[in-house]
Amino acid sequence: MMSQKIQEALNKQLNAEFFSSYFYLSMSAYFEAKDLQGFAKWFRLQADEEYAHAMKIFNYIYQIGGAVKLDKIGGPKTEWNSILEVFLDTFEHEQKITKSINNLLDLSISEKDHATVNFLQWFVSEQVEEEAIAQQNVKRMEMLGDSKSGLFMLDKELGSRVNQ
Ligand code: OFO
């Protein structure tokens, strides 16, 4: 049985993952409007992945006898000044999520909740991957500069993404 503190923190993280999904879906909509189908698809799959992260936490809370308390999800940003800004926001957001996973892990360690410490290991590895990808996308966008053909190629490449 988890402590009240851990249950609240897991519910908070659950909300953050749902927000991530909503945030990336908003980015997907932004690219749909620009007719950049590859980028739109990439962010839609990213939104699906975040939804799956949320559901992982949802299922875990019940597995260890806790209770899920769904809260309202904040309204995500819907307008960006440039494509680069979208990728910079993604990187910044992933860094924020990494911090909140690390805080949750610190709390689980101090509460001696070994099951939750173990559960969170998957998220720790996932965040390393997500930050690396987000940073790589920022670098690629910076390299492209104003190149239209570069943008077309990157749109094509990101559009080939498939979720595992
Ligand atoms: Fe859930 O990993 Fe990104 O935010």
PDB file of C-alpha atoms in Angstrom, residues 6-128:
ATOM      1  CA  ILE A   6       3.148   9.027  -2.990  1.00  0.00           C
ATOM      2  CA  GLN A   7      -0.439   8.662  -4.173  1.00  0.00           C
ATOM      3  CA  GLU A   8      -0.773  12.430  -4.528  1.00  0.00           C
ATOM      4  CA  ALA A   9       2.566  12.731  -6.310  1.00  0.00           C
ATOM      5  CA  LEU A  10       1.687   9.931  -8.735  1.00  0.00           C
ATOM      6  CA  ASN A  11      -1.652  11.590  -9.486  1.00  0.00           C
ATOM      7  CA  LYS A  12       0.191  14.841 -10.136  1.00  0.00           C
ATOM      8  CA  GLN A  13       2.539  13.074 -12.544  1.00  0.00           C
ATOM      9  CA  LEU A  14      -0.464  11.413 -14.200  1.00  0.00           C
ATOM     10  CA  ASN A  15      -1.888  14.865 -14.849  1.00  0.00           C
ATOM     11  CA  ALA A  16       1.471  16.081 -16.209  1.00  0.00           C
ATOM     12  CA  GLU A  17       1.558  13.174 -18.687  1.00  0.00           C
ATOM     13  CA  PHE A  18      -1.987  13.923 -19.859  1.00  0.00           C
ATOM     14  CA  PHE A  19      -0.972  17.559 -20.253  1.00  0.00           C
ATOM     15  CA  SER A  20       2.081  16.456 -22.291  1.00  0.00           C
ATOM     16  CA  SER A  21      -0.242  14.537 -24.585  1.00  0.00           C
ATOM     17  CA  TYR A  22      -2.492  17.573 -24.982  1.00  0.00           C
ATOM     18  CA  PHE A  23       0.510  19.863 -25.538  1.00  0.00           C
ATOM     19  CA  TYR A  24       1.914  17.694 -28.331  1.00  0.00           C
ATOM     20  CA  LEU A  25      -1.504  17.319 -29.904  1.00  0.00           C
ATOM     21  CA  SER A  26      -1.695  21.110 -29.994  1.00  0.00           C
ATOM     22  CA  MET A  27       1.653  21.151 -31.813  1.00  0.00           C
ATOM     23  CA  SER A  28       0.308  18.541 -34.214  1.00  0.00           C
ATOM     24  CA  ALA A  29      -2.677  20.796 -34.956  1.00  0.00           C
ATOM     25  CA  TYR A  30      -0.290  23.706 -35.578  1.00  0.00           C
ATOM     26  CA  PHE A  31       1.549  21.658 -38.208  1.00  0.00           C
ATOM     27  CA  GLU A  32      -1.693  20.380 -39.757  1.00  0.00           C
ATOM     28  CA  ALA A  33      -2.660  24.014 -40.329  1.00  0.00           C
ATOM     29  CA  LYS A  34       0.683  24.589 -42.041  1.00  0.00           C
ATOM     30  CA  ASP A  35       0.200  21.486 -44.173  1.00  0.00           C
ATOM     31  CA  LEU A  36       3.412  19.973 -42.812  1.00  0.00           C
ATOM     32  CA  GLN A  37       2.020  16.451 -42.614  1.00  0.00           C
ATOM     33  CA  GLY A  38       5.234  14.775 -41.461  1.00  0.00           C
ATOM     34  CA  PHE A  39       5.679  17.064 -38.461  1.00  0.00           C
ATOM     35  CA  ALA A  40       1.948  16.757 -37.697  1.00  0.00           C
ATOM     36  CA  LYS A  41       2.184  12.976 -37.687  1.00  0.00           C
ATOM     37  CA  TRP A  42       5.305  12.967 -35.519  1.00  0.00           C
ATOM     38  CA  PHE A  43       3.630  15.113 -32.869  1.00  0.00           C
ATOM     39  CA  ARG A  44       0.436  13.095 -33.021  1.00  0.00           C
ATOM     40  CA  LEU A  45       2.419   9.934 -32.297  1.00  0.00           C
ATOM     41  CA  GLN A  46       4.230  11.787 -29.540  1.00  0.00           C
ATOM     42  CA  ALA A  47       0.843  12.704 -28.047  1.00  0.00           C
ATOM     43  CA  ASP A  48      -0.177   9.017 -28.200  1.00  0.00           C
ATOM     44  CA  GLU A  49       3.028   8.082 -26.427  1.00  0.00           C
ATOM     45  CA  GLU A  50       2.346  10.570 -23.637  1.00  0.00           C
ATOM     46  CA  TYR A  51      -1.168   9.218 -23.261  1.00  0.00           C
ATOM     47  CA  ALA A  52       0.360   5.749 -22.889  1.00  0.00           C
ATOM     48  CA  HIS A  53       2.711   7.107 -20.173  1.00  0.00           C
ATOM     49  CA  ALA A  54      -0.285   8.492 -18.311  1.00  0.00           C
ATOM     50  CA  MET A  55      -2.086   5.168 -18.540  1.00  0.00           C
ATOM     51  CA  LYS A  56       0.995   3.348 -17.253  1.00  0.00           C
ATOM     52  CA  ILE A  57       0.750   5.462 -14.089  1.00  0.00           C
ATOM     53  CA  PHE A  58      -3.045   5.078 -13.976  1.00  0.00           C
ATOM     54  CA  ASN A  59      -2.699   1.278 -14.024  1.00  0.00           C
ATOM     55  CA  TYR A  60       0.144   1.277 -11.507  1.00  0.00           C
ATOM     56  CA  ILE A  61      -1.830   3.317  -8.960  1.00  0.00           C
ATOM     57  CA  TYR A  62      -4.560   0.641  -8.998  1.00  0.00           C
ATOM     58  CA  GLN A  63      -2.078  -2.206  -9.016  1.00  0.00           C
ATOM     59  CA  ILE A  64      -0.775  -1.126  -5.643  1.00  0.00           C
ATOM     60  CA  GLY A  65      -4.127  -0.416  -4.105  1.00  0.00           C
ATOM     61  CA  GLY A  66      -4.285   3.351  -4.567  1.00  0.00           C
ATOM     62  CA  ALA A  67      -6.887   5.620  -6.094  1.00  0.00           C
ATOM     63  CA  VAL A  68      -6.713   7.728  -9.226  1.00  0.00           C
ATOM     64  CA  LYS A  69      -7.935  11.311  -8.904  1.00  0.00           C
ATOM     65  CA  LEU A  70      -8.220  12.981 -12.263  1.00  0.00           C
ATOM     66  CA  ASP A  71      -7.749  16.733 -12.255  1.00  0.00           C
ATOM     67  CA  LYS A  72      -8.399  19.284 -14.965  1.00  0.00           C
ATOM     68  CA  ILE A  73      -5.799  19.511 -17.706  1.00  0.00           C
ATOM     69  CA  GLY A  74      -4.325  22.947 -18.400  1.00  0.00           C
ATOM     70  CA  GLY A  75      -4.883  24.582 -21.785  1.00  0.00           C
ATOM     71  CA  PRO A  76      -1.780  24.165 -23.920  1.00  0.00           C
ATOM     72  CA  LYS A  77      -0.137  26.846 -26.026  1.00  0.00           C
ATOM     73  CA  THR A  78      -1.715  26.919 -29.474  1.00  0.00           C
ATOM     74  CA  GLU A  79       0.387  29.435 -31.425  1.00  0.00           C
ATOM     75  CA  TRP A  80       4.093  29.552 -32.145  1.00  0.00           C
ATOM     76  CA  ASN A  81       6.182  32.189 -33.913  1.00  0.00           C
ATOM     77  CA  SER A  82       8.300  29.645 -35.735  1.00  0.00           C
ATOM     78  CA  ILE A  83       8.814  25.922 -36.206  1.00  0.00           C
ATOM     79  CA  LEU A  84      12.050  26.198 -34.241  1.00  0.00           C
ATOM     80  CA  GLU A  85      10.068  27.605 -31.313  1.00  0.00           C
ATOM     81  CA  VAL A  86       7.899  24.464 -31.298  1.00  0.00           C
ATOM     82  CA  PHE A  87      10.974  22.261 -30.987  1.00  0.00           C
ATOM     83  CA  LEU A  88      12.540  24.512 -28.345  1.00  0.00           C
ATOM     84  CA  ASP A  89       9.308  24.265 -26.340  1.00  0.00           C
ATOM     85  CA  THR A  90       9.374  20.485 -26.699  1.00  0.00           C
ATOM     86  CA  PHE A  91      12.911  20.282 -25.358  1.00  0.00           C
ATOM     87  CA  GLU A  92      12.126  22.622 -22.480  1.00  0.00           C
ATOM     88  CA  HIS A  93       8.986  20.661 -21.658  1.00  0.00           C
ATOM     89  CA  GLU A  94      10.824  17.340 -21.603  1.00  0.00           C
ATOM     90  CA  GLN A  95      13.443  18.812 -19.260  1.00  0.00           C
ATOM     91  CA  LYS A  96      10.607  19.885 -16.945  1.00  0.00           C
ATOM     92  CA  ILE A  97       9.096  16.394 -17.045  1.00  0.00           C
ATOM     93  CA  THR A  98      12.490  14.859 -16.263  1.00  0.00           C
ATOM     94  CA  LYS A  99      12.702  17.085 -13.181  1.00  0.00           C
ATOM     95  CA  SER A 100       9.272  16.049 -11.999  1.00  0.00           C
ATOM     96  CA  ILE A 101      10.082  12.336 -12.512  1.00  0.00           C
ATOM     97  CA  ASN A 102      13.306  12.827 -10.554  1.00  0.00           C
ATOM     98  CA  ASN A 103      11.439  14.584  -7.739  1.00  0.00           C
ATOM     99  CA  LEU A 104       8.946  11.749  -7.642  1.00  0.00           C
ATOM    100  CA  LEU A 105      11.794   9.266  -7.467  1.00  0.00           C
ATOM    101  CA  ASP A 106      13.451  11.226  -4.630  1.00  0.00           C
ATOM    102  CA  LEU A 107      10.173  11.163  -2.738  1.00  0.00           C
ATOM    103  CA  SER A 108       9.763   7.396  -3.281  1.00  0.00           C
ATOM    104  CA  ILE A 109      13.279   6.834  -1.947  1.00  0.00           C
ATOM    105  CA  SER A 110      12.656   8.968   1.142  1.00  0.00           C
ATOM    106  CA  GLU A 111       9.335   7.173   1.739  1.00  0.00           C
ATOM    107  CA  LYS A 112      11.123   3.805   1.330  1.00  0.00           C
ATOM    108  CA  ASP A 113       8.556   2.861  -1.317  1.00  0.00           C
ATOM    109  CA  HIS A 114      10.659   0.294  -3.187  1.00  0.00           C
ATOM    110  CA  ALA A 115       7.903  -0.717  -5.582  1.00  0.00           C
ATOM    111  CA  THR A 116       7.486   2.861  -6.797  1.00  0.00           C
ATOM    112  CA  VAL A 117      11.253   3.349  -7.002  1.00  0.00           C
ATOM    113  CA  ASN A 118      11.341   0.304  -9.255  1.00  0.00           C
ATOM    114  CA  PHE A 119       8.308   1.423 -11.282  1.00  0.00           C
ATOM    115  CA  LEU A 120       9.884   4.815 -11.973  1.00  0.00           C
ATOM    116  CA  GLN A 121      13.085   3.358 -13.457  1.00  0.00           C
ATOM    117  CA  TRP A 122      11.310   2.930 -16.793  1.00  0.00           C
ATOM    118  CA  PHE A 123      10.386   6.639 -16.791  1.00  0.00           C
ATOM    119  CA  VAL A 124      13.957   7.651 -15.942  1.00  0.00           C
ATOM    120  CA  SER A 125      15.271   5.815 -19.040  1.00  0.00           C
ATOM    121  CA  GLU A 126      12.400   7.093 -21.172  1.00  0.00           C
ATOM    122  CA  GLN A 127      13.204  10.701 -20.241  1.00  0.00           C
ATOM    123  CA  VAL A 128      16.861  10.256 -21.254  1.00  0.00           C
TER     124      VAL A 128
END
